[in-house]
Tab-separated table of C-alpha atoms and ligand atoms in Angstrom:
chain	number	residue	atom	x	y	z
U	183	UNK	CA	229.086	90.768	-90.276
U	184	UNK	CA	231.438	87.076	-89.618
U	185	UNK	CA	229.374	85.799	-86.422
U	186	UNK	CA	231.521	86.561	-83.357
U	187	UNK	CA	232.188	83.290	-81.156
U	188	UNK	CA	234.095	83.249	-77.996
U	189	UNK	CA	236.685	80.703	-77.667
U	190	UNK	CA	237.723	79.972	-73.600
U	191	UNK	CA	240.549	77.493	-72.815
U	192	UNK	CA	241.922	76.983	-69.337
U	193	UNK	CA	244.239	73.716	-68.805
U	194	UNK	CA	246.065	71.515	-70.368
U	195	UNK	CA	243.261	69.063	-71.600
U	196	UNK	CA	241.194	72.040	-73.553
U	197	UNK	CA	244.106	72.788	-75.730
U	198	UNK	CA	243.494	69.698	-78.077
U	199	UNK	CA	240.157	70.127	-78.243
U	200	UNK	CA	240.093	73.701	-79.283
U	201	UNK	CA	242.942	73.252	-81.740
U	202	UNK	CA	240.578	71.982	-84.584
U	203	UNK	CA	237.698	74.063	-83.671
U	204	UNK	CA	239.681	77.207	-84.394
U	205	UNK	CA	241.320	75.881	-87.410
U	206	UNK	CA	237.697	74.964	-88.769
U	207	UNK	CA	236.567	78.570	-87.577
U	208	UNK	CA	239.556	80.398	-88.950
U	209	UNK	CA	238.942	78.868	-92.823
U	210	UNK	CA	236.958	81.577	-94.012
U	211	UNK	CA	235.215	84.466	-93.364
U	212	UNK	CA	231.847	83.398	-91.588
U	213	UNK	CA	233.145	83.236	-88.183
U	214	UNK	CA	235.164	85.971	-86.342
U	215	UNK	CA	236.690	83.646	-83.602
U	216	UNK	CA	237.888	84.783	-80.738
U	217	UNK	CA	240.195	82.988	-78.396
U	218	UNK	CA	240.072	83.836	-74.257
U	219	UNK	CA	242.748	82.186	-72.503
U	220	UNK	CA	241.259	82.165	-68.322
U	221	UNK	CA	245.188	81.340	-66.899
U	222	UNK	CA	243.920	78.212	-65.063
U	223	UNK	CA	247.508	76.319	-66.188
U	224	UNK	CA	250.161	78.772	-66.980
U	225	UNK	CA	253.361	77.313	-66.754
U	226	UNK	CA	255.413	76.562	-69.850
U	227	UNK	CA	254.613	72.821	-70.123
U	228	UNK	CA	251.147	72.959	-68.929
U	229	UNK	CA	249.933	75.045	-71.419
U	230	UNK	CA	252.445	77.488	-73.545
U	231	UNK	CA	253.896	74.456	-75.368
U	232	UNK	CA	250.582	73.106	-76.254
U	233	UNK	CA	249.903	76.484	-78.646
U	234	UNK	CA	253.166	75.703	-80.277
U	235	UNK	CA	252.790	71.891	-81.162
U	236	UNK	CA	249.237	72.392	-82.070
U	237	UNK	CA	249.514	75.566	-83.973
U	238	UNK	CA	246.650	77.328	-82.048
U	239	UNK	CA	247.076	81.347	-82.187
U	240	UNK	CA	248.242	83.300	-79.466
U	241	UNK	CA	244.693	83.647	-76.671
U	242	UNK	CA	243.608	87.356	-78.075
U	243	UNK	CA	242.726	87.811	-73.913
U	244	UNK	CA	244.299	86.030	-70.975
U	245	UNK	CA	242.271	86.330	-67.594
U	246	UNK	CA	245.108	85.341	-65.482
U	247	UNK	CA	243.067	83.498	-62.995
U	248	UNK	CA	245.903	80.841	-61.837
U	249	UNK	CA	245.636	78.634	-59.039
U	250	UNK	CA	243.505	78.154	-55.656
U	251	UNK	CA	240.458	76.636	-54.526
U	252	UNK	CA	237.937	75.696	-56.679
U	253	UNK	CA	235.621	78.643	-55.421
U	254	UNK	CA	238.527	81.125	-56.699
U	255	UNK	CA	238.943	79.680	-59.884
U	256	UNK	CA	235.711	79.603	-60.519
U	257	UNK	CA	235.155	82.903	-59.256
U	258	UNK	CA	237.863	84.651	-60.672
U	259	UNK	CA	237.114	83.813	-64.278
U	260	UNK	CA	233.809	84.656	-63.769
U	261	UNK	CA	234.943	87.369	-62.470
U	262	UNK	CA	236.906	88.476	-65.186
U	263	UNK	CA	235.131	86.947	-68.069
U	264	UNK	CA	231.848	89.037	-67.197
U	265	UNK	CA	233.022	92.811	-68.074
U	266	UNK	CA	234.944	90.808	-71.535
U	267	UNK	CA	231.756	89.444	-72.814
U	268	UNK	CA	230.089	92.857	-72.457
U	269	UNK	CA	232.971	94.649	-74.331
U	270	UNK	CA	233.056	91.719	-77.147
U	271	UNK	CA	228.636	91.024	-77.784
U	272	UNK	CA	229.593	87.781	-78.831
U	273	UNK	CA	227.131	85.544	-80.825
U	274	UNK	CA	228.081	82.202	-78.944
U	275	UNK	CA	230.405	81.231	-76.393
U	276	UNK	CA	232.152	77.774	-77.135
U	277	UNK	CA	233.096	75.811	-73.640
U	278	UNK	CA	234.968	72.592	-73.483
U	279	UNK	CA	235.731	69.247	-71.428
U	280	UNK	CA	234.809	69.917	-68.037
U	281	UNK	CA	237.077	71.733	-65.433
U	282	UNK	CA	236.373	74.604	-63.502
U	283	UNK	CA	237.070	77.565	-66.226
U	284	UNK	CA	234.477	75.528	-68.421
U	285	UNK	CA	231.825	75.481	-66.160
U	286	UNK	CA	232.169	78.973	-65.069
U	287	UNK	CA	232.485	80.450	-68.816
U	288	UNK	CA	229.106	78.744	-69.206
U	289	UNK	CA	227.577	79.829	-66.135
U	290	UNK	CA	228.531	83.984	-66.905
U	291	UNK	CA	227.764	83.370	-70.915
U	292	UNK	CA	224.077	81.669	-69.794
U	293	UNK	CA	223.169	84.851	-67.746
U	294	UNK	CA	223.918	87.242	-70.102
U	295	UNK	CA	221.695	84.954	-72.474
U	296	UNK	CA	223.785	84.471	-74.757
U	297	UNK	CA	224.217	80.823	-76.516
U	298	UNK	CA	226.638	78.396	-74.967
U	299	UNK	CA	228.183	75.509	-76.765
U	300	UNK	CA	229.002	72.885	-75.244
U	301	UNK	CA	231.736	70.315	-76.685
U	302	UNK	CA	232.208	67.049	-75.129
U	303	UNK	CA	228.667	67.680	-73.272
U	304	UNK	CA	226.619	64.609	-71.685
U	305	UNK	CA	229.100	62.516	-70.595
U	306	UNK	CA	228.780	61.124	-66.468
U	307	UNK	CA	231.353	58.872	-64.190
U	308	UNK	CA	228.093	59.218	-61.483
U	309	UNK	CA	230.840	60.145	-59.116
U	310	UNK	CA	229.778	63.035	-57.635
U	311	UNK	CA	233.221	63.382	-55.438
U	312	UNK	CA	234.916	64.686	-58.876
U	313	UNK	CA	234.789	67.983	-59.566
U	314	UNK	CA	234.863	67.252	-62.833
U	315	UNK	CA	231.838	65.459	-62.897
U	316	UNK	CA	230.051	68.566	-61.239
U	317	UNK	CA	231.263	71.269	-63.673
U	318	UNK	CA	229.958	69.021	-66.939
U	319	UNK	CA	226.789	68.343	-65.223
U	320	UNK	CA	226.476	71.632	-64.508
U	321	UNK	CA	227.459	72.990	-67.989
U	322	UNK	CA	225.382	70.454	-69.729
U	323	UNK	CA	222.490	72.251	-68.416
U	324	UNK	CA	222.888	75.389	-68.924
U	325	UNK	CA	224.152	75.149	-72.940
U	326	UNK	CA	222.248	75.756	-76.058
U	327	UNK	CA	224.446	73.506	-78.055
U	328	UNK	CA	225.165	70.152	-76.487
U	329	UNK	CA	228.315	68.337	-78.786
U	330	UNK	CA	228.589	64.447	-77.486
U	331	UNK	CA	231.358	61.954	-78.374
U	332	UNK	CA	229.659	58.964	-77.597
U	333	UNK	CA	226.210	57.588	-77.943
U	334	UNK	CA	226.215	57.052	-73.905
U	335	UNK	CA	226.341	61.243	-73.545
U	336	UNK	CA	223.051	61.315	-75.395
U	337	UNK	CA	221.456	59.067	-73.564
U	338	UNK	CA	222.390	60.635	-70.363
U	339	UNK	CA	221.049	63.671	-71.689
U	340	UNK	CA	217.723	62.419	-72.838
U	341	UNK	CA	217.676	60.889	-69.391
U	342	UNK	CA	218.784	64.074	-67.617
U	343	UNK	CA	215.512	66.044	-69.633
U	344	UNK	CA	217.776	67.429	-72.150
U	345	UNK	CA	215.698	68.676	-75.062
U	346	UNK	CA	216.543	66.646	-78.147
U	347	UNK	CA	217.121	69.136	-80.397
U	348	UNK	CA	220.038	70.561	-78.417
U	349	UNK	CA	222.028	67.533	-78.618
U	350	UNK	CA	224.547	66.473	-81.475
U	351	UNK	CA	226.229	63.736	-81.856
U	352	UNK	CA	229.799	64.843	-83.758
U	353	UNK	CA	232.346	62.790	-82.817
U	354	UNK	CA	235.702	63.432	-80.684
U	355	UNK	CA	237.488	66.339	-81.115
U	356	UNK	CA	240.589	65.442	-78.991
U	357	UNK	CA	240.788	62.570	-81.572
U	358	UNK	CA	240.683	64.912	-84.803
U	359	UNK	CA	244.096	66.619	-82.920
U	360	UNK	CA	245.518	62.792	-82.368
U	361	UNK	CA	244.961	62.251	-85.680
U	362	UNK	CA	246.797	64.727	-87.131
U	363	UNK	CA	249.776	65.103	-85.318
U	364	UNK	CA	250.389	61.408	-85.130
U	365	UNK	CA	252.764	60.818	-87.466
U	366	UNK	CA	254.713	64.168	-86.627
U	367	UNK	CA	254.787	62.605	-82.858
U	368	UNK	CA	255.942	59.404	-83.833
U	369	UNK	CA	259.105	60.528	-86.126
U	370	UNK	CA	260.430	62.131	-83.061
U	371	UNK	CA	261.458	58.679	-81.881
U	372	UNK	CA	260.503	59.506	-78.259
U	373	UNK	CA	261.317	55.737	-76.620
U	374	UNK	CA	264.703	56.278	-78.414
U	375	UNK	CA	265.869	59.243	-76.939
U	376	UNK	CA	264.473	57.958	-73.206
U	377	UNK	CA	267.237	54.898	-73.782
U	378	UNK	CA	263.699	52.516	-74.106
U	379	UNK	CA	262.773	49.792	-77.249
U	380	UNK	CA	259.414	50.236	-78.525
U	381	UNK	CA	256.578	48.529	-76.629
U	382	UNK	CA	259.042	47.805	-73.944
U	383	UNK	CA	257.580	50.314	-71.474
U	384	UNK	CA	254.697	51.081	-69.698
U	385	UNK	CA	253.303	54.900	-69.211
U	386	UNK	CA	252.149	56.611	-66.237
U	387	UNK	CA	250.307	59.647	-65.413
U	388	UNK	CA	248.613	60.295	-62.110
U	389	UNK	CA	246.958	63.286	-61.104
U	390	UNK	CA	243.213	63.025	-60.070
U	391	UNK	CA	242.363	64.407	-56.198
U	392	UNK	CA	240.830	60.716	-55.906
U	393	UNK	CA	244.541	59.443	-56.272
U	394	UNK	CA	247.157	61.600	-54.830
U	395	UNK	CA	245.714	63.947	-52.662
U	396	UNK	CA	245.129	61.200	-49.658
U	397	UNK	CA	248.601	59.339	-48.326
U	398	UNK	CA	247.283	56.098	-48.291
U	399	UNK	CA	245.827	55.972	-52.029
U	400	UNK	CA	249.082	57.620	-52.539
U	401	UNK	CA	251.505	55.441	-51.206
U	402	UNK	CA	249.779	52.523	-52.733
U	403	UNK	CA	250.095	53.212	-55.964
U	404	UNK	CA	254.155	53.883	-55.394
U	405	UNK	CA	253.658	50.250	-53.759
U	406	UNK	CA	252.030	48.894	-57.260
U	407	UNK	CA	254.655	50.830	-58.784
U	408	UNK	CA	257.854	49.884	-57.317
U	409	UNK	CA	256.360	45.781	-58.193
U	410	UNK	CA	255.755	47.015	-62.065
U	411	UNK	CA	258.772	48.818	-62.470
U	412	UNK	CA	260.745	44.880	-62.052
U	413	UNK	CA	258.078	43.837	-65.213
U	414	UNK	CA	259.109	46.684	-67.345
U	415	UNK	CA	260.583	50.382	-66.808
U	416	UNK	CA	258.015	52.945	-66.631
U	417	UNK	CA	257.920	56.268	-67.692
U	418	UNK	CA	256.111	58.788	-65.570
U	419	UNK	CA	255.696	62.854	-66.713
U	420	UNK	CA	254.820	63.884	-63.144
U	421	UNK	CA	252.157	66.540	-62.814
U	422	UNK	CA	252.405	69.509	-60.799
U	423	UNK	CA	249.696	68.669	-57.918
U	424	UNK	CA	251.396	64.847	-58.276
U	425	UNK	CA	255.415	66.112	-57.486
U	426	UNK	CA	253.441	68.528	-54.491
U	427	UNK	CA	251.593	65.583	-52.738
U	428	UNK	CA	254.882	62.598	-53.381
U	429	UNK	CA	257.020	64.874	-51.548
U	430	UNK	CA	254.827	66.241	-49.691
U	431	UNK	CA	254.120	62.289	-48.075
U	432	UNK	CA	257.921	62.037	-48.386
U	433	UNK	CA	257.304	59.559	-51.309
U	434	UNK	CA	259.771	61.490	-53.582
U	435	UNK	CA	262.345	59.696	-53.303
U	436	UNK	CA	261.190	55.869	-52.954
U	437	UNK	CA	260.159	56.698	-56.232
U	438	UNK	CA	263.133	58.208	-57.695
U	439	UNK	CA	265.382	55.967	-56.283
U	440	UNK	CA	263.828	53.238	-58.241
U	441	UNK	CA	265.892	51.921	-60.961
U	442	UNK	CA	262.871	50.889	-63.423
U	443	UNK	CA	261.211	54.642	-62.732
U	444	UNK	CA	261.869	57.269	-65.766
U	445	UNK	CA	260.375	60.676	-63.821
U	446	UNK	CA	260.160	63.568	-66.513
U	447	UNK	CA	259.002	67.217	-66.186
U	448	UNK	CA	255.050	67.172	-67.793
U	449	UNK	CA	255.592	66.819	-71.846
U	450	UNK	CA	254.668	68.436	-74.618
U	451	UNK	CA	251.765	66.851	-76.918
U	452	UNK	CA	253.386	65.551	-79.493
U	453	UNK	CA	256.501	64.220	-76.875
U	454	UNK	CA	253.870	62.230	-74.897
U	455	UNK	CA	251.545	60.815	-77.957
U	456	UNK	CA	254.892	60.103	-79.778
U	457	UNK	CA	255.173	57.874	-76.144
U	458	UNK	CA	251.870	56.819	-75.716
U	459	UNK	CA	251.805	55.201	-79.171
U	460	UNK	CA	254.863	52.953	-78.606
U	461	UNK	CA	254.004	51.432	-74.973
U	462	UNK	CA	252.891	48.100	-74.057
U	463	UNK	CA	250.663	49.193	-71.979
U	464	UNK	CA	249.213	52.821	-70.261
U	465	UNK	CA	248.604	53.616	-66.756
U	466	UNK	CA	246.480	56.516	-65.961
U	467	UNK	CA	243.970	58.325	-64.143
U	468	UNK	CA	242.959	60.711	-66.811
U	469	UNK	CA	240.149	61.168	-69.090
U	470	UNK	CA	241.000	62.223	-72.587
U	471	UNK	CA	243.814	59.040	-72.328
U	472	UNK	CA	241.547	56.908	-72.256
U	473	UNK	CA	240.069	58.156	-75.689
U	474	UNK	CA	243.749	58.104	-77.170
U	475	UNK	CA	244.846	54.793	-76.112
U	476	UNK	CA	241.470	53.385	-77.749
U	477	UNK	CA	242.139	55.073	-80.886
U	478	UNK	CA	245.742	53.726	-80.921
U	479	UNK	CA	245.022	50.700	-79.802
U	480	UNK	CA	247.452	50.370	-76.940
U	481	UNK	CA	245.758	48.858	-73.818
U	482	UNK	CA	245.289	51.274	-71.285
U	483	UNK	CA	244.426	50.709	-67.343
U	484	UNK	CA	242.767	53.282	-65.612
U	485	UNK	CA	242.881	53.504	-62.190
U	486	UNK	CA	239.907	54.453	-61.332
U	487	UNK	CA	236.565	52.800	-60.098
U	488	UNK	CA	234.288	54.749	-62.601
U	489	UNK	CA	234.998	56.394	-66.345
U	490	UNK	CA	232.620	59.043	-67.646
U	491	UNK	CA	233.806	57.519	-71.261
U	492	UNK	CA	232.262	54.116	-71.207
U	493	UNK	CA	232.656	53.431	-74.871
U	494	UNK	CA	236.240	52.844	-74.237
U	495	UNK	CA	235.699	49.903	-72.095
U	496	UNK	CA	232.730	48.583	-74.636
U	497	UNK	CA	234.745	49.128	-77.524
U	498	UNK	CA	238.238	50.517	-76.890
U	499	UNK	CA	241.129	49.217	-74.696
U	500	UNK	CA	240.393	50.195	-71.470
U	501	UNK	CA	240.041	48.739	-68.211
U	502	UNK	CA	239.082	49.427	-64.881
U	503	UNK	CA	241.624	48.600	-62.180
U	504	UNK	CA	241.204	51.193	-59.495
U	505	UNK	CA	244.144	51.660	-56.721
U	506	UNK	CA	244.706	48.913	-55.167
U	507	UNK	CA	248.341	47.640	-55.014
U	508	UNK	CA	247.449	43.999	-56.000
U	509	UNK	CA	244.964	45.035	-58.409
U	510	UNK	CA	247.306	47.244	-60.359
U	511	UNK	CA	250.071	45.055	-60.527
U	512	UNK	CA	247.866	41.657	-61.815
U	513	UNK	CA	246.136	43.530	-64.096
U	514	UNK	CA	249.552	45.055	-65.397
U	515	UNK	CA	251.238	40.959	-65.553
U	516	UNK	CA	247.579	40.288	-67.664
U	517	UNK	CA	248.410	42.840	-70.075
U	518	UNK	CA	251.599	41.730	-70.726
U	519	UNK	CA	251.061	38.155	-70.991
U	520	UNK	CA	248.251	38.287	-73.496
U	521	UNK	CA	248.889	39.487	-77.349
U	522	UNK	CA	248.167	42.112	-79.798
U	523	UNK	CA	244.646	43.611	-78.230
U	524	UNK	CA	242.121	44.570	-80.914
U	525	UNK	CA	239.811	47.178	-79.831
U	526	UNK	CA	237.109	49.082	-82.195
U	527	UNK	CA	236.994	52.493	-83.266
U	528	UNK	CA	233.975	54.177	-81.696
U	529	UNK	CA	231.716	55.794	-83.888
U	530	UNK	CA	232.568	59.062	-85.356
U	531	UNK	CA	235.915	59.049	-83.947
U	532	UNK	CA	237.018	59.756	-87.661
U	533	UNK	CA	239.308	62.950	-87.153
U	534	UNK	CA	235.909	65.080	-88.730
U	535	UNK	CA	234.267	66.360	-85.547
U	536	UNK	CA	235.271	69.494	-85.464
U	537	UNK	CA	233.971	70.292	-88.838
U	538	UNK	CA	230.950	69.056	-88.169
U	539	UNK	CA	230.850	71.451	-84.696
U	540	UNK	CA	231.383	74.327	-87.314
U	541	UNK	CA	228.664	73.248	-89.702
U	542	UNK	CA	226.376	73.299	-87.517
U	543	UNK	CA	227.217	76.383	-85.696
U	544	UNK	CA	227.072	77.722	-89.331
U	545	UNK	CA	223.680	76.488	-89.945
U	546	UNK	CA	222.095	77.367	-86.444
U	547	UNK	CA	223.403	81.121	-85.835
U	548	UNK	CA	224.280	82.152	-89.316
C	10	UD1	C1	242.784	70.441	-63.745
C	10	UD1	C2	241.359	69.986	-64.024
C	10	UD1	C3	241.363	68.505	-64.422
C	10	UD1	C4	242.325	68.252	-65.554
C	10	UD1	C5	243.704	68.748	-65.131
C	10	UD1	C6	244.764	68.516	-66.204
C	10	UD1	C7	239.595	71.083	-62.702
C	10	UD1	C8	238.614	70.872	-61.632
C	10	UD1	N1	240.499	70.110	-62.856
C	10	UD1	O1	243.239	69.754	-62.584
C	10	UD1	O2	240.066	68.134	-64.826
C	10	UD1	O3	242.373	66.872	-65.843
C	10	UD1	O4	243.604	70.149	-64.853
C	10	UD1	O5	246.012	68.925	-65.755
C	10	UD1	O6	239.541	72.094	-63.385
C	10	UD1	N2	249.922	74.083	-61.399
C	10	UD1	C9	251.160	74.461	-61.847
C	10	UD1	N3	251.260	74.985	-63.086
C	10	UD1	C10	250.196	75.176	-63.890
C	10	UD1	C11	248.920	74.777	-63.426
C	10	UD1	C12	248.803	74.234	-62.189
C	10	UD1	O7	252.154	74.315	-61.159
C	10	UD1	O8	250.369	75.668	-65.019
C	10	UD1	C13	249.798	73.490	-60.068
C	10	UD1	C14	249.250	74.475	-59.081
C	10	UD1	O9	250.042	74.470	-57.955
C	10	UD1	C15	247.880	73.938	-58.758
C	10	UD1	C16	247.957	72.471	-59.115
C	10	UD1	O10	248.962	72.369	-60.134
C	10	UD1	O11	247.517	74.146	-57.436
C	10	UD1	C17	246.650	71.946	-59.638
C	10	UD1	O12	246.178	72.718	-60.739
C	10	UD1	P1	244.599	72.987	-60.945
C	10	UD1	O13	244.370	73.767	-62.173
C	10	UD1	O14	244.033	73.473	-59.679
C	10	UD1	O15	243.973	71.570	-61.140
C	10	UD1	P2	244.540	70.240	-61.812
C	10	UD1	O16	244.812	69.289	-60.728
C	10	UD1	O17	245.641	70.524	-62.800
């Protein structure tokens, strides 16, 4: 009998990291895995596209939780998972990143007891106003299989009580994905087609509560913006929650109206790494970015006060800046007055973690 593992996904940022877990799962026989889609992010270009670029099979179930609080999301897949899990008996249920349909997949699977494994476990921002920071704490706890990406998740673990022998150290995921579809991003000549020269643009994405859900924080980051957009044009895929709050604060259209701003519908994967690869420099507030920029070695400023991925400020190209107007903008003029940055590779951030996720699975429930 192939050992039965359920697969959830939920949003946008789980798609690359289940990509080359269910590739690895799929090669032979051993596993039987299944893939449960909970409808957090349904549109088109939040998640439909992402099973397309990254060849990831159809979700065999689709809970169809959509959006609301984060009680009702949570809820709801629980919810819905619940009855699933007792239909399918799997052997393991595989969770990961961190946002709400991860936490409460792990939360259902742990009181059924069955094993939960968790991928991109351990890792902490301390920043206990981000949900995201509660739903990984959370999960961390309540897994059987804890998969870090960098040393710092282990050692928040061992400091957390974590027993040693739950925690593995594999590598990045997200990175095998980046990896592999790099080239195939690149050759569709993305800064090209936007009317831009390579590394003659910066790249924006904004979408954390911290960031656009007050007016001020808001409104000064269009301030930092409209001063960048005279250094070099930037191009800005504009989340859903994002377009809600700017015209919401009747920022629409100062941004749009200024000439250096590129506003695009979200993109697909390989449309944004193909334009993440090519700028002089990213601006974000997201988490997984921060891992991509390292790895491609594009300096990346995150505005934030906190990361829950340290190693990219140790070892990668990432900095710091948080929101301020004057902040932004002098770290941006930094960036652009300084040369080629050369950043390490993190350990393990070799494109093999998601085999090693399998082996191990393999070895431990086989
Ligand atoms: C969620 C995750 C966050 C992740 C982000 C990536 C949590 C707590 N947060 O935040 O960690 O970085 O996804 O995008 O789980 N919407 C659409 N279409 C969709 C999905 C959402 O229009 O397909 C809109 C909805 O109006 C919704 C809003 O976007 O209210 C926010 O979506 P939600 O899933 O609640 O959280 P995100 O802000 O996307």
């Amino acid at each position: 009998m192939p050992i039965r593992v359920v697969n959830i996904v939920g949003t946008r940022p789980n798609m690359m990291k289940i990509a080359p877990i269910m590739e690895e799962m799929s090669k032979d026989g051993f596993f039987q895995p299944v893939l449960v889609h909970t409808g957090q992010h349904y549109d088109e270009n939040m998640s439909k596209v992402f099973f397309r670029q990254l060849g990831i099979p159809e979700p065999d179930y689709n809970l169809g939780v959509g959006s609301g609080t984060h009680t009702y999301q949570t809820a709801q897949v629980m919810l819905a998972l619940e009855p699933l899990l007792e239909e399918l008996k799997p052997d393991c249920v595989l969770v990961v990143g961190d946002v709400n349909s991860t936490l409460a997949a792990a939360l259902v699977t742990a009181k059924m007891l069955i094993p939960v494994a968790h991928v991109e476990a351990g890792l902490r921002s301390f920043d206990r106003t981000m949900p995201e920071e509660i739903n990984r704490t959370l999960t961390d706890h309540i897994s059987d299989f804890l998969f870090t990406t960098e040393e710092s998740g282990n050692e928040n673990l061992f400091r957390e009580g974590v027993s040693e022998e739950k925690i593995f150290f594999v590598g990045d995921v997200m990175i095998d994905t980046l990896l592999r579809h790099k080239e195939v991003a690149r050759a569709l000549n993305m800064p090209e087609r936007l009317g831009l020269n390579p590394k003659g643009y910066a790249l924006l994405t904004l979408h954390r509560p911290s960031n656009v859900d007050r007016r001020e924080a808001l409104s000064g980051v269009v301030k930092a913006l409209s001063q960048v957009q005279e250094l070099l044009p930037i191009v800005f895929p504009v989340h859903p929650r994002t377009r809600r709050r700017l015209e919401e604060f009747d920022l629409w259209e100062e941004l749009s109206g200024l000439p250096g701003m590129v506003l695009t519908e979200p993109l697909g994967y390989l449309e944004f790494l193909g334009l993440m690869q090519d700028a002089r420099v990213v601006l974000t507030d997201s988490g997984g970015i921060q891992e991509e920029t390292t790895i491609l070695r594009v300096p990346c400023l995150t505005l934030r006060d906190n990361t829950e991925r340290p190693v990219t400020l140790t070892q990668g190209t990432n900095r710091l800046v948080g929101n301020r107007p004057g902040d932004i903008v002098r770290a941006v003029q930094e960036v652009l007055g300084c040369g080629v940055q050369i950043g390490r590779l993190p350990n393990l951030w070799d494109g093999r973690a998601a085999e090693r996720i399998v082996c191990i699975l393999r070895n431990r429930l086989g």
